[in-house]
PDB file of C-alpha atoms in Angstrom:
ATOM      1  CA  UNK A  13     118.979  90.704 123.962  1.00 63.00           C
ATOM      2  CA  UNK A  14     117.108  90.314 120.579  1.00 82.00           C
ATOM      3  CA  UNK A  15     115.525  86.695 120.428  1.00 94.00           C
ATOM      4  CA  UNK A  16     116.701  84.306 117.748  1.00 97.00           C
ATOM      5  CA  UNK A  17     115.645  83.343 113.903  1.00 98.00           C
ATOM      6  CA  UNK A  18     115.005  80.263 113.223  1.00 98.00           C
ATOM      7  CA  UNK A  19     116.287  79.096 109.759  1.00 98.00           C
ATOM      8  CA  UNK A  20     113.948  76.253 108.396  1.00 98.00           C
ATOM      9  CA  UNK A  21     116.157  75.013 105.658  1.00 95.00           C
ATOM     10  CA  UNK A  22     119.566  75.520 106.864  1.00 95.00           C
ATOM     11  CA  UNK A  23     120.837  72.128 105.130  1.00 91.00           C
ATOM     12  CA  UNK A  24     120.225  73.674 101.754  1.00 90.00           C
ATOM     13  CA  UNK A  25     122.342  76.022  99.685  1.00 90.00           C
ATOM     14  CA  UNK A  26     119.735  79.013  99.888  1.00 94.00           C
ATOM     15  CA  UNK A  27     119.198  78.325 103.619  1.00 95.00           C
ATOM     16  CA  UNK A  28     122.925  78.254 104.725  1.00 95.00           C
ATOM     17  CA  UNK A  29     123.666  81.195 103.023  1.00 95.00           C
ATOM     18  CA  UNK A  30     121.089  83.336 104.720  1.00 97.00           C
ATOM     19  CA  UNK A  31     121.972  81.827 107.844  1.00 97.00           C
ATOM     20  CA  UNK A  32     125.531  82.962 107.806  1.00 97.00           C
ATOM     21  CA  UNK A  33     124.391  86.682 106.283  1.00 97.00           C
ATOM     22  CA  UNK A  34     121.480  87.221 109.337  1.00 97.00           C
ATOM     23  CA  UNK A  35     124.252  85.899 111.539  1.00 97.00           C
ATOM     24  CA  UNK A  36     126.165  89.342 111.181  1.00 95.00           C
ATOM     25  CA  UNK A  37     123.558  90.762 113.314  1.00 94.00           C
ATOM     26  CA  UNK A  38     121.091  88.823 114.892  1.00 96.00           C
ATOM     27  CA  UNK A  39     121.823  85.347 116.747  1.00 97.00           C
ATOM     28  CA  UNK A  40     120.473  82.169 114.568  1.00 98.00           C
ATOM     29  CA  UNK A  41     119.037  78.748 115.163  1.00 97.00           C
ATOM     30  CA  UNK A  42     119.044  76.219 112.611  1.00 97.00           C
ATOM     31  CA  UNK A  43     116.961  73.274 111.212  1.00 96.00           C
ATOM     32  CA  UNK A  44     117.517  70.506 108.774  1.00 91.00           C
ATOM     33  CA  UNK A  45     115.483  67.720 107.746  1.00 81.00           C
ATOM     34  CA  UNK A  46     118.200  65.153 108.126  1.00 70.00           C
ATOM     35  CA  UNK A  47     121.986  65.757 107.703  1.00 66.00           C
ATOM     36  CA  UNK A  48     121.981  67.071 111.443  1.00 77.00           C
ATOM     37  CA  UNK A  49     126.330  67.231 110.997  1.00 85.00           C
ATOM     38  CA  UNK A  50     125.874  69.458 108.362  1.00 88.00           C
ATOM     39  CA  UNK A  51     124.015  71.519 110.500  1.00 93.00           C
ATOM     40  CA  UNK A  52     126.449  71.569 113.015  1.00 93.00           C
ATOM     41  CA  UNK A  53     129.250  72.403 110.570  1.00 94.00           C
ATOM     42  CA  UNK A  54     127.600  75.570 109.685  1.00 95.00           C
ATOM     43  CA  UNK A  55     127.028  76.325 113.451  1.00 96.00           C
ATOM     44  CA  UNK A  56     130.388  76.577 113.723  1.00 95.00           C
ATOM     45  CA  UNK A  57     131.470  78.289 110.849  1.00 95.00           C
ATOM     46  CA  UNK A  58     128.844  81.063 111.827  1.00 97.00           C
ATOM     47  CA  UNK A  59     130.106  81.060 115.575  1.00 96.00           C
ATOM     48  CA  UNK A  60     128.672  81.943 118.882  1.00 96.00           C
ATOM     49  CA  UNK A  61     126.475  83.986 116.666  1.00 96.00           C
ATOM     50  CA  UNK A  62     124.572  80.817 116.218  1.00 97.00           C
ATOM     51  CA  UNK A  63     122.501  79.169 119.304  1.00 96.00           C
ATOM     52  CA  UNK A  64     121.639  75.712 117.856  1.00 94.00           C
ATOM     53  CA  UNK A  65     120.542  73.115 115.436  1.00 95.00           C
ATOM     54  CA  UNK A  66     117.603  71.049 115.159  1.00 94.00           C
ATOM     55  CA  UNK A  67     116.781  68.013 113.002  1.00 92.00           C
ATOM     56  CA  UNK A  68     113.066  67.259 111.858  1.00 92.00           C
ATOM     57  CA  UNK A  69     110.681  66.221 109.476  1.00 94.00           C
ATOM     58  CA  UNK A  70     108.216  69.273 109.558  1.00 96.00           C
ATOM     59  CA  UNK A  71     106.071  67.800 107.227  1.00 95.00           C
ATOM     60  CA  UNK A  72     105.238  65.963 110.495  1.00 95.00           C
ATOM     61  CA  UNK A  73     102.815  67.908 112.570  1.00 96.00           C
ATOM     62  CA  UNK A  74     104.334  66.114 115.502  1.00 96.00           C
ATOM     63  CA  UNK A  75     108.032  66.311 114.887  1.00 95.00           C
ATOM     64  CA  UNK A  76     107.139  69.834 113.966  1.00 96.00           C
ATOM     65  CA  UNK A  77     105.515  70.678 117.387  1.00 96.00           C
ATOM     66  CA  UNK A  78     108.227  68.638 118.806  1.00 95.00           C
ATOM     67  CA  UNK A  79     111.153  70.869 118.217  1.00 95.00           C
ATOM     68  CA  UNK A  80     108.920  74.296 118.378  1.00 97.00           C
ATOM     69  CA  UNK A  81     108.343  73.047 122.266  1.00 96.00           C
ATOM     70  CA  UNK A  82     111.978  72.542 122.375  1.00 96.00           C
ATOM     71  CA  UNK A  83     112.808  76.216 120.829  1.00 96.00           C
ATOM     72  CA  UNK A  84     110.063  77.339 123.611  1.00 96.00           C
ATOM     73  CA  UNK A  85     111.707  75.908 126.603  1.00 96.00           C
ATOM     74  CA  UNK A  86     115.427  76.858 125.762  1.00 95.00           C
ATOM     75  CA  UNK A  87     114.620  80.291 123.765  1.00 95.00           C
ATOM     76  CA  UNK A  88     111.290  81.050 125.074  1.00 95.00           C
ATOM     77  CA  UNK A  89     110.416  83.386 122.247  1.00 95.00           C
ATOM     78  CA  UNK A  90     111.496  84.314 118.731  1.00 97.00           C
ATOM     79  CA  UNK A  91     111.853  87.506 116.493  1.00 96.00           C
ATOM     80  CA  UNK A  92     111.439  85.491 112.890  1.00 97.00           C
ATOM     81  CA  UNK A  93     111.594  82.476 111.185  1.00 98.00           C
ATOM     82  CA  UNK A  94     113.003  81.909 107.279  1.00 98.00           C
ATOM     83  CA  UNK A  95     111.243  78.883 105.439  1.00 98.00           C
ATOM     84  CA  UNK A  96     113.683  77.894 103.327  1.00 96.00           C
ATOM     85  CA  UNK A  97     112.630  74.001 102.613  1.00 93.00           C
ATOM     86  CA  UNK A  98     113.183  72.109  99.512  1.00 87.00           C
ATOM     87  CA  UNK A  99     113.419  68.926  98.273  1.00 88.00           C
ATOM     88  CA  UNK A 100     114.743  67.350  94.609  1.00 87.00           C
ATOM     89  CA  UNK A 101     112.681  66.009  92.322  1.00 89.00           C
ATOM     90  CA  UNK A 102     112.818  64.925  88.989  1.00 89.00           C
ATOM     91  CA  UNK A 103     112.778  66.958  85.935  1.00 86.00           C
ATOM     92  CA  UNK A 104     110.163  65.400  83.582  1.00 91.00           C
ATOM     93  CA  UNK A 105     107.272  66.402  81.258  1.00 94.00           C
ATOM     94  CA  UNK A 106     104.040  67.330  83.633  1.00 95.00           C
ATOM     95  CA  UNK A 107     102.111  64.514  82.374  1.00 96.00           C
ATOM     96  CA  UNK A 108     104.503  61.698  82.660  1.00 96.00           C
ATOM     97  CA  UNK A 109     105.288  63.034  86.413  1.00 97.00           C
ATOM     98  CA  UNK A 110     103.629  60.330  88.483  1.00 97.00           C
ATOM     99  CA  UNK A 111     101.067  62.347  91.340  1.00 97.00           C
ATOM    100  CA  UNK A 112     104.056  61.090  94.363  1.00 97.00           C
ATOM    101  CA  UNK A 113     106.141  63.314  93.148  1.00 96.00           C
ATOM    102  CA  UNK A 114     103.555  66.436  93.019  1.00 97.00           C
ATOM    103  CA  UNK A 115     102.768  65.404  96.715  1.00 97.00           C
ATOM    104  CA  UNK A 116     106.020  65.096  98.015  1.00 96.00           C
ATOM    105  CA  UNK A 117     106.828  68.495  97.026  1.00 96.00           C
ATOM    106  CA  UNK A 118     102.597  69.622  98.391  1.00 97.00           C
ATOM    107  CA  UNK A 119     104.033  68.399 101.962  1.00 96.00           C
ATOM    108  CA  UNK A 120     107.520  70.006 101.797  1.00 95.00           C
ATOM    109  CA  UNK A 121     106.554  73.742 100.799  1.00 96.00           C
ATOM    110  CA  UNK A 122     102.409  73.304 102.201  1.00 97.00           C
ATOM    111  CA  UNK A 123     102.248  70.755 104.843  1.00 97.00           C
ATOM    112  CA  UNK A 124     105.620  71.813 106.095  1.00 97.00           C
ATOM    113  CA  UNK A 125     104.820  75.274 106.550  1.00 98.00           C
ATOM    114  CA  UNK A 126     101.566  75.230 108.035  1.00 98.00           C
ATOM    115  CA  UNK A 127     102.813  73.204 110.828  1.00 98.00           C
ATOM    116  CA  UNK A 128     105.713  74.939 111.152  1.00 97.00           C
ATOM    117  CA  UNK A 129     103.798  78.766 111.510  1.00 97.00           C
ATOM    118  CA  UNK A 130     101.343  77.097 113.626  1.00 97.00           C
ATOM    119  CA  UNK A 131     103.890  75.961 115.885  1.00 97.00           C
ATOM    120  CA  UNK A 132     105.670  79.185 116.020  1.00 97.00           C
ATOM    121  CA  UNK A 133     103.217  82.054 116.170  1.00 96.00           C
ATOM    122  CA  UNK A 134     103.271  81.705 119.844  1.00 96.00           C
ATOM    123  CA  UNK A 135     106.900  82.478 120.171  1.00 97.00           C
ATOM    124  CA  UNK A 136     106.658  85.560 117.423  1.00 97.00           C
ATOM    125  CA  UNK A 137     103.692  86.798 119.641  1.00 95.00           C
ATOM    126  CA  UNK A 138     106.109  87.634 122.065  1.00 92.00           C
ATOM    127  CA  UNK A 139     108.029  90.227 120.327  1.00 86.00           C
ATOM    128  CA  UNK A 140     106.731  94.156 119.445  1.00 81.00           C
ATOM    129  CA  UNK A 141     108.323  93.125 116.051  1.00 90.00           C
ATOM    130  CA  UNK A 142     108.291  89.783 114.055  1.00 97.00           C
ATOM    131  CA  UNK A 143     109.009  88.693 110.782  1.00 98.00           C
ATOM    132  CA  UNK A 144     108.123  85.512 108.769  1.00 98.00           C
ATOM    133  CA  UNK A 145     110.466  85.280 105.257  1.00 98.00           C
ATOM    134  CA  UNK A 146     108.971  82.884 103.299  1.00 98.00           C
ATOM    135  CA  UNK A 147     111.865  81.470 100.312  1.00 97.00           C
ATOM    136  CA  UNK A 148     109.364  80.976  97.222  1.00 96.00           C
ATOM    137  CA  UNK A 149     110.744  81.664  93.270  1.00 93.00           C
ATOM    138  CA  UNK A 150     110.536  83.320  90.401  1.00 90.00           C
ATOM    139  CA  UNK A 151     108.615  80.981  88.862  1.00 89.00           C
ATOM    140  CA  UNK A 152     105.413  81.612  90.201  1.00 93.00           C
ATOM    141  CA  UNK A 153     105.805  84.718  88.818  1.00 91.00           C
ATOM    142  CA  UNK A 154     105.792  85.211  84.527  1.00 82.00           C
ATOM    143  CA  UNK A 155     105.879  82.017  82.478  1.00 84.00           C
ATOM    144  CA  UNK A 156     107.646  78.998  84.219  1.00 85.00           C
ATOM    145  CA  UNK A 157     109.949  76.821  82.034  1.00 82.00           C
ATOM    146  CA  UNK A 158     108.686  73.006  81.729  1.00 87.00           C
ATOM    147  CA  UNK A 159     109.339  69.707  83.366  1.00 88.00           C
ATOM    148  CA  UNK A 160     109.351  71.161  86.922  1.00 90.00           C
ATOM    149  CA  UNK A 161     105.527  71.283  87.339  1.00 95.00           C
ATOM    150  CA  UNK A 162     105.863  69.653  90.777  1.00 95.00           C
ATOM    151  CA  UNK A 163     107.615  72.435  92.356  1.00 94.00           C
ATOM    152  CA  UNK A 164     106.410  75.050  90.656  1.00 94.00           C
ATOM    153  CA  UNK A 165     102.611  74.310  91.640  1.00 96.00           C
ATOM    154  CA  UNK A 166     104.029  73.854  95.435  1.00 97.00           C
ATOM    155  CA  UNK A 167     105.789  76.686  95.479  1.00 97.00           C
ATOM    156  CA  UNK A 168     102.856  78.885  93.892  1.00 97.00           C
ATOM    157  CA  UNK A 169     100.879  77.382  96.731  1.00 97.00           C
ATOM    158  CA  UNK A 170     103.034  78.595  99.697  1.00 98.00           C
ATOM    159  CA  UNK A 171     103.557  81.700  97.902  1.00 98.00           C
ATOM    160  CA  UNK A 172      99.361  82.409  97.535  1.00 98.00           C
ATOM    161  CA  UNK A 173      99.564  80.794 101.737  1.00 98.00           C
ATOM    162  CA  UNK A 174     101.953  83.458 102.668  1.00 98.00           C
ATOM    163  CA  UNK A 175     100.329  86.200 101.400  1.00 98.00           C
ATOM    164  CA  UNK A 176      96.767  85.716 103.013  1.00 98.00           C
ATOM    165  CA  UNK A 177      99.031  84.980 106.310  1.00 98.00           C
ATOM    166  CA  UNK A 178     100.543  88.379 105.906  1.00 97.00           C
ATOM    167  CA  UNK A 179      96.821  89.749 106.193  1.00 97.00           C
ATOM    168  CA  UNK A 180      96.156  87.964 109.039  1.00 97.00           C
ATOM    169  CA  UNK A 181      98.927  87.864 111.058  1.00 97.00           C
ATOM    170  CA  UNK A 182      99.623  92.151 110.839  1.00 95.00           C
ATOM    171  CA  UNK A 183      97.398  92.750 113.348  1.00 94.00           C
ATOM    172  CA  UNK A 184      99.702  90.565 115.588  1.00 94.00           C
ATOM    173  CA  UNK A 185     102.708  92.341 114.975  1.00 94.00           C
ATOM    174  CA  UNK A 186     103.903  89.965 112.694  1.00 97.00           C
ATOM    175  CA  UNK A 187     105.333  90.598 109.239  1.00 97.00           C
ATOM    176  CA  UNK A 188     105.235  88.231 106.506  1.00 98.00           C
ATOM    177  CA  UNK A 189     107.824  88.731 103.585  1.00 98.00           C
ATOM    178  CA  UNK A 190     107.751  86.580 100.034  1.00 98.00           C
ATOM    179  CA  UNK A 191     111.209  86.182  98.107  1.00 97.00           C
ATOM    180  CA  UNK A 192     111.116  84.442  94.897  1.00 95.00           C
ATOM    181  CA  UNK A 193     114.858  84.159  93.888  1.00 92.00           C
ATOM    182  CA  UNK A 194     115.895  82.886  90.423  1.00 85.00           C
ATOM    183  CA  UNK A 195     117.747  79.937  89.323  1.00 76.00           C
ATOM    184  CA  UNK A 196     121.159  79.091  91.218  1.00 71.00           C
ATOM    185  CA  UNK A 197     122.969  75.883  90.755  1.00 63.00           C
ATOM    186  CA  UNK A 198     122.099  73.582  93.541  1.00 59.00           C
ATOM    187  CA  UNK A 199     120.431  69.829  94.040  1.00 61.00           C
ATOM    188  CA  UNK A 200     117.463  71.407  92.643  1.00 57.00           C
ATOM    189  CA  UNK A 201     118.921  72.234  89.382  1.00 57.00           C
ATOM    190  CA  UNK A 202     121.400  68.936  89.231  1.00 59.00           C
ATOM    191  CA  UNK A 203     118.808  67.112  86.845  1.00 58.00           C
ATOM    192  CA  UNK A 204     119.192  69.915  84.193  1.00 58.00           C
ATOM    193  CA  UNK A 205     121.440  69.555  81.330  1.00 58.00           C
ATOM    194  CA  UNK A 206     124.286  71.514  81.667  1.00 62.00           C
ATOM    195  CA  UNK A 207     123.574  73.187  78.578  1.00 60.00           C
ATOM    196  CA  UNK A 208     120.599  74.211  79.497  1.00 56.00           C
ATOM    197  CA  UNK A 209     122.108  76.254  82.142  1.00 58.00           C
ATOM    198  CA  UNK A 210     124.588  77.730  80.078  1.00 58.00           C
ATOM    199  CA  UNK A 211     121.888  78.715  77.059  1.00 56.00           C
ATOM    200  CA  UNK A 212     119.858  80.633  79.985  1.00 59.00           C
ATOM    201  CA  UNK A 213     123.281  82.031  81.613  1.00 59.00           C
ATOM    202  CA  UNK A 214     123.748  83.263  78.119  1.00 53.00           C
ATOM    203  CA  UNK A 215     120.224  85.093  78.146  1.00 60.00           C
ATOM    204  CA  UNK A 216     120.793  87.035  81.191  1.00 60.00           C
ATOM    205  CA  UNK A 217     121.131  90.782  80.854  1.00 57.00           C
ATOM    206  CA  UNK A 218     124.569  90.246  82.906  1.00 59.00           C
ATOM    207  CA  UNK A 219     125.255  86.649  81.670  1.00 61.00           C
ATOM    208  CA  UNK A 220     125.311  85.377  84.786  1.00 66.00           C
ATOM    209  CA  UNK A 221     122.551  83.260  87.231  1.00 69.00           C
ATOM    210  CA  UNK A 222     121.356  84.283  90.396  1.00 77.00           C
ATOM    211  CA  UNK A 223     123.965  84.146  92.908  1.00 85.00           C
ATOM    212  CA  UNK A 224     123.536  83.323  96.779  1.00 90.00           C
ATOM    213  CA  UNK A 225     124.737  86.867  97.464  1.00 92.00           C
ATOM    214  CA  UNK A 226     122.372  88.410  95.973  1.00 91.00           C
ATOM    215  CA  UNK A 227     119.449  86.138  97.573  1.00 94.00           C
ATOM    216  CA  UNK A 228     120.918  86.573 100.976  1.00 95.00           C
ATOM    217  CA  UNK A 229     121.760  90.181 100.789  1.00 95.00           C
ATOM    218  CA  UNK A 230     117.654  90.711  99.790  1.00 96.00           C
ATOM    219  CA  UNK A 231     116.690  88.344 103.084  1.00 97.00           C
ATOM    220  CA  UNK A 232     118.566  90.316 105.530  1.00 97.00           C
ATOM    221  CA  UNK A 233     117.183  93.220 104.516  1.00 97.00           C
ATOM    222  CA  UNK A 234     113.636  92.062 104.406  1.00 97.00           C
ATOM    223  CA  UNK A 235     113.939  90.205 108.279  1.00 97.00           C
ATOM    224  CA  UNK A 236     115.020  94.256 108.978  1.00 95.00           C
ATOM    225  CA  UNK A 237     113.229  97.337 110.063  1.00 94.00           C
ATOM    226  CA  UNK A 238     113.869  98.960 106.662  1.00 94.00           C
ATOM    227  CA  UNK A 239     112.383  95.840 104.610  1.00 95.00           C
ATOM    228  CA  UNK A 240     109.379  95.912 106.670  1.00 95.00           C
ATOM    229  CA  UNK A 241     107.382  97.984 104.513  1.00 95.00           C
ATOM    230  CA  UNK A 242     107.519  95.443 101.440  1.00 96.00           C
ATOM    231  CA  UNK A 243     105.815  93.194 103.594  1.00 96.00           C
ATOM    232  CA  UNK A 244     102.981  90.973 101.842  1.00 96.00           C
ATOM    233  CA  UNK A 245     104.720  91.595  98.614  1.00 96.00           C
ATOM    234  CA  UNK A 246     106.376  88.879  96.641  1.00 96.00           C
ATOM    235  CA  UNK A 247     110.026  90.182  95.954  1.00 95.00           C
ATOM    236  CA  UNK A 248     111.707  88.961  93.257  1.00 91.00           C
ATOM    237  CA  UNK A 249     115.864  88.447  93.328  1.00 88.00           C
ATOM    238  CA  UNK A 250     116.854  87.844  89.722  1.00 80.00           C
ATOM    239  CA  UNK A 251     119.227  88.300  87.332  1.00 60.00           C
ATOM    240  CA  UNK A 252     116.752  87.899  84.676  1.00 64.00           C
ATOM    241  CA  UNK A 253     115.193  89.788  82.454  1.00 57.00           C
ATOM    242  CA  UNK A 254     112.028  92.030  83.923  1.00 50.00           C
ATOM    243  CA  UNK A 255     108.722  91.078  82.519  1.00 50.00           C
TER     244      UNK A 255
END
């Protein structure tokens, strides 16, 4: 029986929706950062299909080596892992951002990460065949819009981190994969005026955003034998317009 993937993330609108798309053919575990019921609402929406949910703070090195140990002992190995963390924040100019909110996002997307693929390189050791999907956006690559500095430069961070892991962890049998999705409507994007979101709707080639479709059809293709190739590569999912 193919081991697990463990969905970092699965509270969140981007995470949820992967979950319940890699579900279709591969069992799941999930983590959250707080809401543990939500967690187990989406357990059992997926079904038997999914193994079990865990709630930590992995910007915690030892809540994050907590529940890795736990995986270990009830799962003893793994075939991926999706990080798919993020946090709200709030949309201001750069310079009137005080430097809590740049961190906060640093030890979500950084912090959180490295503790996390730390912790679980052990079990993805295990299998011929491993994949690491790391859930960046399109923002690191082109021009970014303003007043969401914060994320932007964490994201960019993680997404620069993935790729020199994808160098080093090869030789391991491990594949690391970079998505950068656009914009979908979520607690990310409920600071923005809703005209905003409507002018850049309007802009789109097919007037429409990003949907969660499209972002989890890409991930289950990528945490596949036939994505593996575009490993190391950051792979955008928009509906915008190519640069």
């Amino acid at each position: 029986m193919q081991a697990p993937i463990l969905i970092l993330g699965a509270s969140g609108k981007i995470g949820g929706a992967i979950a319940k798309s890699i579900a279709k053919t591969n069992t799941v575990i999930l983590q959250g950062n707080r809401n543990k019921s939500s967690l187990k609402i989406l357990c059992k929406k997926i079904g038997n299909k999914c193994l079990g949910v865990f709630s930590a703070d992995l910007s915690n090195e030892i809540e994050a080596k907590r529940i890795f140990k736990e995986i270990e002992n009830k799962y003893k190995k793994l075939s991926g892992i999706i990080f798919s963390i993020a946090t709200p924040f709030p949309h201001k100019l750069s310079f009137r951002t005080k430097w809590n909110i740049f961190n906060e996002q640093i030890e979500t997307q950084i912090k959180a990460f490295h503790f996390s693929v730390t912790s679980a390189i052990p079990l993805l050791e295990k299998n011929k065949k491993a994949r690491i999907l790391v859930v960046s956006t399109e923002y690191v690559l082109g021009e970014p819009p303003t007043k969401i500095a914060p994320y932007v430069v964490a994201k960019s961070a993680l997404t620069s981190y993935a790729k020199i892991l994808s160098q080093e962890l090869i030789s391991k049998g491990i594949k690391v994969h970079i998505m950068a999705p656009g914009l979908i409507q979520s607690k990310l994007t409920k600071g923005l005026p809703k005209k905003y979101l409507e002018i850049l709707r309007e802009e789109m080639p097919e007037k429409k955003l990003t949907s969660l479709q499209d972002i989890s059809d890409v991930a289950t293709l990528l945490m596949s034998n036939k994505g593996d190739v575009l490993y190391g590569n950051i792979i955008p999912v928009t509906r915008s317009k190519r640069k």
